[in-house]
mmCIF file of C-alpha atoms in Angstrom:
data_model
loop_
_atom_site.group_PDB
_atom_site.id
_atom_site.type_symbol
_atom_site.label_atom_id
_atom_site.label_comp_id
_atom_site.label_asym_id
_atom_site.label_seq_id
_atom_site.Cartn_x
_atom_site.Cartn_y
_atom_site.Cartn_z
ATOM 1 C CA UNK A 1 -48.239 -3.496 10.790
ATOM 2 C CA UNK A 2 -49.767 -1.199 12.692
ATOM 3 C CA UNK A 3 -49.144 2.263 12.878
ATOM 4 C CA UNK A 4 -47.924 4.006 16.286
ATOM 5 C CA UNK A 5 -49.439 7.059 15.431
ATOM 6 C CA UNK A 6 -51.947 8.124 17.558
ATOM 7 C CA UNK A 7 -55.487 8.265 15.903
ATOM 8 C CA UNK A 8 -57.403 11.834 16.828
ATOM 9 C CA UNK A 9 -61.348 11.634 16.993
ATOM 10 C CA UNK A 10 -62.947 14.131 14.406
ATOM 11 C CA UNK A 11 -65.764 16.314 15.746
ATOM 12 C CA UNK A 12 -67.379 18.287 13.457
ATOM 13 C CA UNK A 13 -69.602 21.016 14.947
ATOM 14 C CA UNK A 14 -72.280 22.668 12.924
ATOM 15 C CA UNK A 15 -73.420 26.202 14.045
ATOM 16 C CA UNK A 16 -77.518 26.090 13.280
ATOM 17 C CA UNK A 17 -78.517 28.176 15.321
ATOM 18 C CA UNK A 18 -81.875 25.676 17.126
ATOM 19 C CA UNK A 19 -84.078 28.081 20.262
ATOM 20 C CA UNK A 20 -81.044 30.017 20.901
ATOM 21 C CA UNK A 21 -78.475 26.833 21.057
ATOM 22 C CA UNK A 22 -75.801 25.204 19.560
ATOM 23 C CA UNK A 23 -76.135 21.870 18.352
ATOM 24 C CA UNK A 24 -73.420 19.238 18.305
ATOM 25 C CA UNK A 25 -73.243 16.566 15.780
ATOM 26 C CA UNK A 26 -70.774 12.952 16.289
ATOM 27 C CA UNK A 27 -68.730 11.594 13.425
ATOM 28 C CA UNK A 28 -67.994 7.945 13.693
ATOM 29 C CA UNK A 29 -64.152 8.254 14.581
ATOM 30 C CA UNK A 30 -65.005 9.770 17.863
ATOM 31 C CA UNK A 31 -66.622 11.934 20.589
ATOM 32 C CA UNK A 32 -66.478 15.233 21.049
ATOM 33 C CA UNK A 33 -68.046 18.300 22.859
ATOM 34 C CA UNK A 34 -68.625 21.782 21.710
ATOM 35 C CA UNK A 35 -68.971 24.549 23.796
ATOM 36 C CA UNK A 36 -69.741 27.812 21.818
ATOM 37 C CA UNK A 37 -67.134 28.169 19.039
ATOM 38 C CA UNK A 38 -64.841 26.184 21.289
ATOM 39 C CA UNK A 39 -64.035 22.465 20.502
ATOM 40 C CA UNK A 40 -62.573 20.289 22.434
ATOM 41 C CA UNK A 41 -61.177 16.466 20.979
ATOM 42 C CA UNK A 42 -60.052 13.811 22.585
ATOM 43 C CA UNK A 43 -58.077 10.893 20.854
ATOM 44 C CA UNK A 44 -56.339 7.472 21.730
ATOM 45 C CA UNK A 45 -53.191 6.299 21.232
ATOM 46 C CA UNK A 46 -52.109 2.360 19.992
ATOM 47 C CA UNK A 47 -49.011 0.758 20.422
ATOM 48 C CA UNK A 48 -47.164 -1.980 18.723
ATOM 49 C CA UNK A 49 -47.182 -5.349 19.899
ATOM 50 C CA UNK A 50 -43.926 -6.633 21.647
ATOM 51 C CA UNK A 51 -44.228 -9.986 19.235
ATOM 52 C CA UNK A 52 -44.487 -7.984 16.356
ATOM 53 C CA UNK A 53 -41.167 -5.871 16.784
ATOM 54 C CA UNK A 54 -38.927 -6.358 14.107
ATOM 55 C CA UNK A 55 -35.891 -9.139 14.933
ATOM 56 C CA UNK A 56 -32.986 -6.720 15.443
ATOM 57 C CA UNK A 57 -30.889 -10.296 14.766
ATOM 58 C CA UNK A 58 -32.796 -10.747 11.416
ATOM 59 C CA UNK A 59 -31.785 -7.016 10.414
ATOM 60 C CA UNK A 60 -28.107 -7.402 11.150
ATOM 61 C CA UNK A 61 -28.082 -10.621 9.368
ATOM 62 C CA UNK A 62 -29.712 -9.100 6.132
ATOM 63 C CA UNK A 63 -27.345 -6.118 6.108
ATOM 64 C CA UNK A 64 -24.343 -8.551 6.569
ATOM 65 C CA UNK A 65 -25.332 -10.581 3.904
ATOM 66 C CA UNK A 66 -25.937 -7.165 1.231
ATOM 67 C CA UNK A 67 -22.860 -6.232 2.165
ATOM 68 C CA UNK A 68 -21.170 -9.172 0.973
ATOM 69 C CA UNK A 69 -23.087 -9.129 -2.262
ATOM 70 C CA UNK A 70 -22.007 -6.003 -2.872
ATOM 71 C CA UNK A 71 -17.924 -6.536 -1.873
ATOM 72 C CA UNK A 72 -17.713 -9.718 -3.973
ATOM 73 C CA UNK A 73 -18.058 -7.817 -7.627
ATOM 74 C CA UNK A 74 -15.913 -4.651 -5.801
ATOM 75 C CA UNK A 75 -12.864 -7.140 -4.984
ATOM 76 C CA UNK A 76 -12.852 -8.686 -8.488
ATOM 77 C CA UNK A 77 -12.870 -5.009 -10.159
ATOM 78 C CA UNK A 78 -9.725 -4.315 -8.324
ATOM 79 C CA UNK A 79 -7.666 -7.579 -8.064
ATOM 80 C CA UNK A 80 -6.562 -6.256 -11.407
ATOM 81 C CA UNK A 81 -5.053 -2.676 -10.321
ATOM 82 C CA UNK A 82 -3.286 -4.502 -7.550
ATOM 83 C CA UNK A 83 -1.043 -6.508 -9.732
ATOM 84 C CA UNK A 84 -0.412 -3.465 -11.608
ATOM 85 C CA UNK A 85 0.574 -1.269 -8.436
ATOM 86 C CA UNK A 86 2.824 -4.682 -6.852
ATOM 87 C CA UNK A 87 5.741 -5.126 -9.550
ATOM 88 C CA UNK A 88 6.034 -8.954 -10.602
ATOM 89 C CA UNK A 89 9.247 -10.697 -8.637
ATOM 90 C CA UNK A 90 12.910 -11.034 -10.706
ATOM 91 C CA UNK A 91 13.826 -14.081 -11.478
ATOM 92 C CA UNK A 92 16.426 -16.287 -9.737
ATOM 93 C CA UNK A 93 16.687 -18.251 -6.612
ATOM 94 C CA UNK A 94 16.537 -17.607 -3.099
ATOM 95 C CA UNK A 95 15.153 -14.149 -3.334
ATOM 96 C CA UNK A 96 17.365 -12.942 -6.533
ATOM 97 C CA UNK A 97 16.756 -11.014 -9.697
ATOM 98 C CA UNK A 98 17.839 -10.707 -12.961
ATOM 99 C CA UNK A 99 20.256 -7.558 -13.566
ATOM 100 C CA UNK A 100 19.157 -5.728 -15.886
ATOM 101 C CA UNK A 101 20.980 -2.882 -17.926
ATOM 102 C CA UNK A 102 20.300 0.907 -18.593
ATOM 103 C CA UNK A 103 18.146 -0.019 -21.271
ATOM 104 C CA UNK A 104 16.117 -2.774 -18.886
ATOM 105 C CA UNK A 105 17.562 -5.257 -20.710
ATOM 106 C CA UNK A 106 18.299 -8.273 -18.687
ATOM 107 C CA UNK A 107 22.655 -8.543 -18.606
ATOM 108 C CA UNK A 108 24.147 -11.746 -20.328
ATOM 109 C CA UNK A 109 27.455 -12.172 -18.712
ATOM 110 C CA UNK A 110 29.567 -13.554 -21.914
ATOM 111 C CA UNK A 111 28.283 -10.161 -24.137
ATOM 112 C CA UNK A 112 28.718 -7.968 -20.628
ATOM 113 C CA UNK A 113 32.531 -9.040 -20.622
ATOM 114 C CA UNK A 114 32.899 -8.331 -23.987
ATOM 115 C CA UNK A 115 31.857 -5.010 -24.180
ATOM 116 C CA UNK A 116 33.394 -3.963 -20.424
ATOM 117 C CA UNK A 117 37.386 -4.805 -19.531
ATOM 118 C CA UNK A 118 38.883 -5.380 -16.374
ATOM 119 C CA UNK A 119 38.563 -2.992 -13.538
ATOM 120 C CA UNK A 120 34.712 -2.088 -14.859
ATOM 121 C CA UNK A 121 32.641 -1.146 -12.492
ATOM 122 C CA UNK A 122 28.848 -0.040 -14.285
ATOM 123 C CA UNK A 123 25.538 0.878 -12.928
ATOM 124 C CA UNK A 124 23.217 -2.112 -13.220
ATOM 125 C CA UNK A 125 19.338 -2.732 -11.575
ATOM 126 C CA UNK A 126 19.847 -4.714 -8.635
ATOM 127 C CA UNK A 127 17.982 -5.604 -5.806
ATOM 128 C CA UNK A 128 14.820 -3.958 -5.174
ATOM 129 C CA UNK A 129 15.104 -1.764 -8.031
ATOM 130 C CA UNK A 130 18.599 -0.022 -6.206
ATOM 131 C CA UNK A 131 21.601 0.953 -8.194
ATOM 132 C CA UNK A 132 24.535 -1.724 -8.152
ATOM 133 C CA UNK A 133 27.667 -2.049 -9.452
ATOM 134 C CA UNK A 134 28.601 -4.649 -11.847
ATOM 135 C CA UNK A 135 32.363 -5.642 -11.425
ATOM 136 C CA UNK A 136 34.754 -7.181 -13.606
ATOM 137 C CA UNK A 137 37.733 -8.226 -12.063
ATOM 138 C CA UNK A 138 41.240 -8.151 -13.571
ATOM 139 C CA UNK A 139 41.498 -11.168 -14.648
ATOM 140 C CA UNK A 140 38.497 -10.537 -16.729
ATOM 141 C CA UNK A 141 36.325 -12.183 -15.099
ATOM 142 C CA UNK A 142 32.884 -11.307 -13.523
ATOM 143 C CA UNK A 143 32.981 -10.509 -9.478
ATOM 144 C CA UNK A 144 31.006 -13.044 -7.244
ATOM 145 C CA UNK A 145 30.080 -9.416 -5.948
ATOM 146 C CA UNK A 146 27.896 -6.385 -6.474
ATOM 147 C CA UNK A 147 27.802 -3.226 -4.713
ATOM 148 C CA UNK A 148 24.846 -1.152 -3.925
ATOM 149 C CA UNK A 149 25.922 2.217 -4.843
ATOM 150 C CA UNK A 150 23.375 4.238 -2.215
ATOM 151 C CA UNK A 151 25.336 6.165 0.021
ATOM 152 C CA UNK A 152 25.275 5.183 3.124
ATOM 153 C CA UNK A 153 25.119 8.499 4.780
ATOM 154 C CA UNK A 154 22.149 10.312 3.074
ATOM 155 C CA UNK A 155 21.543 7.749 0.256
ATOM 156 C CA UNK A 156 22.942 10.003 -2.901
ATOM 157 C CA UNK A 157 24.369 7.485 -5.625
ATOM 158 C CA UNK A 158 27.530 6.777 -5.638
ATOM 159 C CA UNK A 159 29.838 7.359 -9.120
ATOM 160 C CA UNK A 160 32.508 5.146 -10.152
ATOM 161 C CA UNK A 161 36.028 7.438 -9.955
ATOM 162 C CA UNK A 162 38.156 5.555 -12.940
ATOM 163 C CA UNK A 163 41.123 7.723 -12.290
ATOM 164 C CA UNK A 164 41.274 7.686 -8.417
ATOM 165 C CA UNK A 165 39.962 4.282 -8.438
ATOM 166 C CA UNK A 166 37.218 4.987 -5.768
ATOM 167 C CA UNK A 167 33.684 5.230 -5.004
ATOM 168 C CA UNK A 168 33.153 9.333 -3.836
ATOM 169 C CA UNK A 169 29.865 10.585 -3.336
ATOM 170 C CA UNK A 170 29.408 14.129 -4.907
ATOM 171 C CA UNK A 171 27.021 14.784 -1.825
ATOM 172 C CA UNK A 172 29.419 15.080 0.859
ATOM 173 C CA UNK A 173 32.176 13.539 -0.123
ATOM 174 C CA UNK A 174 32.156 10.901 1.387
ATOM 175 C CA UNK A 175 34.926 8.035 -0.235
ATOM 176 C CA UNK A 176 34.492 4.244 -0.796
ATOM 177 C CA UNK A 177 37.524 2.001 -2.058
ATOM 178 C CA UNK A 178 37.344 -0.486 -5.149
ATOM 179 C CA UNK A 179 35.008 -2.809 -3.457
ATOM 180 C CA UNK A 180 32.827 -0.262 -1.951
ATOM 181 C CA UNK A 181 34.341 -0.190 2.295
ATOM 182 C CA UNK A 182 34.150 3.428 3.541
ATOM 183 C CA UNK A 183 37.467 5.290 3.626
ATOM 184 C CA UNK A 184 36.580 8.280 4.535
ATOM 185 C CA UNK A 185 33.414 9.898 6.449
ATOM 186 C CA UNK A 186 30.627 11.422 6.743
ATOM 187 C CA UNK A 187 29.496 7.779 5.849
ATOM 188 C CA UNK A 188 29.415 5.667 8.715
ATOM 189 C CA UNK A 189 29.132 2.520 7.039
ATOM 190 C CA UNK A 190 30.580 0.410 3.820
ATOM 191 C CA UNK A 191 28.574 0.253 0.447
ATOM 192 C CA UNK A 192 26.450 -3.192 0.893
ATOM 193 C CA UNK A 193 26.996 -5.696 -0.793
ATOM 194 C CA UNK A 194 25.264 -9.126 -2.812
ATOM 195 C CA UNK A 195 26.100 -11.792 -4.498
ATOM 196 C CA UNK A 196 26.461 -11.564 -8.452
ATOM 197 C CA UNK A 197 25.731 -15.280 -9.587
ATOM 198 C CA UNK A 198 25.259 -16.347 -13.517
ATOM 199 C CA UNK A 199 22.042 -18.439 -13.811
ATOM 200 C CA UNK A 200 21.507 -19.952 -17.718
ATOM 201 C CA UNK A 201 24.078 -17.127 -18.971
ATOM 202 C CA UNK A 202 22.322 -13.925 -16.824
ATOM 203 C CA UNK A 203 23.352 -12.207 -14.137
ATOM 204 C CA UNK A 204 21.591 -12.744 -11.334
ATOM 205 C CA UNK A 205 21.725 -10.909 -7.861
ATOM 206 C CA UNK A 206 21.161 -12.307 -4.567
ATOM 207 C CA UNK A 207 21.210 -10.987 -1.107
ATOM 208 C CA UNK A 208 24.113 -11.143 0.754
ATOM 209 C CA UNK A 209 23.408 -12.385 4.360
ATOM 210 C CA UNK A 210 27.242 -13.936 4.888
ATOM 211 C CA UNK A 211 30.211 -11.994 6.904
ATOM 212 C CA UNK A 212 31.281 -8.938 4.966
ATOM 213 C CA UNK A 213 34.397 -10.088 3.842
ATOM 214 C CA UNK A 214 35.755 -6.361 3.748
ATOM 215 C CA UNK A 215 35.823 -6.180 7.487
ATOM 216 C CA UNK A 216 34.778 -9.750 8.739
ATOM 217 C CA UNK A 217 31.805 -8.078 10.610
ATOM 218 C CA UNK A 218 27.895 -9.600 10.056
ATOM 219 C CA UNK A 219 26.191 -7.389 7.058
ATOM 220 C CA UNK A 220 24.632 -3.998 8.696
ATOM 221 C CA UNK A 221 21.752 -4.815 5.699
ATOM 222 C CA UNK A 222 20.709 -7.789 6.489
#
């Protein structure tokens, strides 16, 4: 390729001194003139031929295909940090999940019963990693229920009161009965709720989406 530089003559002017006058000698790259101790050059410029422009379309189509050289390898190095950073899903069907214990252990109904009597009402893993209750009814039997024990006015947790036999929040006392409906404010709302099923002898929550049977009114969760 050519370059677009412009190419300057070279004059060289010798100073031999011939009857009182300067002489002027030519190089082969150019003219020139010399006047005195003067010089003066003249020089010509080239330019590129149109047809030999580089393909702007070629360029974008070589930089496209680098880049996907280069983003293959890149994606590959970090499927791997991705599954660690997105927790595997729980078990169970339609959207449910193993509970799981204090220890992370997953909860076997027929050992949970023997270990808790009726009224319980224990801290499990639920749904999305929130704290729910695990209830055992009076009859000694596991709930078809769980309650989420986040607070429904700022989202503190929620203890179990044995001896009042209520949910109140040490935040701002707000009070939940037995089965988690609000009783008493700040809290706007009930305690949500889901469904505690037993799937091959585990515990299994699911999301309630069905009338809140505390006050017949669609789920404010769902």
């Amino acid at each position: 390729m050519a370059s677009s530089a412009a190419l300057s003559a070279v004059v060289s002017c010798s100073t031999q001194l011939s009857s009182g006058n300067y002489k002027k000698t030519r190089s082969s790259f150019g003219a020139g003139k010399c006047t005195g101790r003067r010089m003066i050059v003249k020089s010509m410029a080239t330019s590129i031929p149109a047809d030999r422009v580089p393909d702007m379309g070629k360029r974008q189509l070589m930089n496209l295909l680098l880049l996907g050289a280069v983003s293959l390898p890149a994606g590959g190095m970090l499927l791997p940090y991705t599954y660690f950073f997105v927790p595997p899903g729980g078990g169970g069907a339609g959207g449910g999940v193993v509970a799981k214990d204090k220890l992370g252990n997953d909860v076997i109904a027929a050992q949970w019963l023997k270990t808790h009597g009726p009224g319980d009402r224990t801290l499990t893993q639920g749904l999305k990693g929130d704290p729910t209750y695990l209830v055992v009814e009076n009859d000694k039997t596991l709930a078809t229920y769980g309650i989420n024990a986040v607070c429904t006015h700022l989202g503190c947790v929620v203890p179990w009161n044995a001896a009042e036999k209520k949910f109140i929040c040490p935040c701002h006392g707000s009070q939940y009965n037995n089965q988690g409906r609000v009783v008493r404010g700040p809290a706007p709302l009930s305690l949500a709720l889901v469904h505690a099923d037993v799937d091959d002898g585990k515990v299994v929550f699911v999301p309630w989406l069905e009338t809140d049977f505390r006050t017949g009114e669609e789920p404010w969760w769902s």
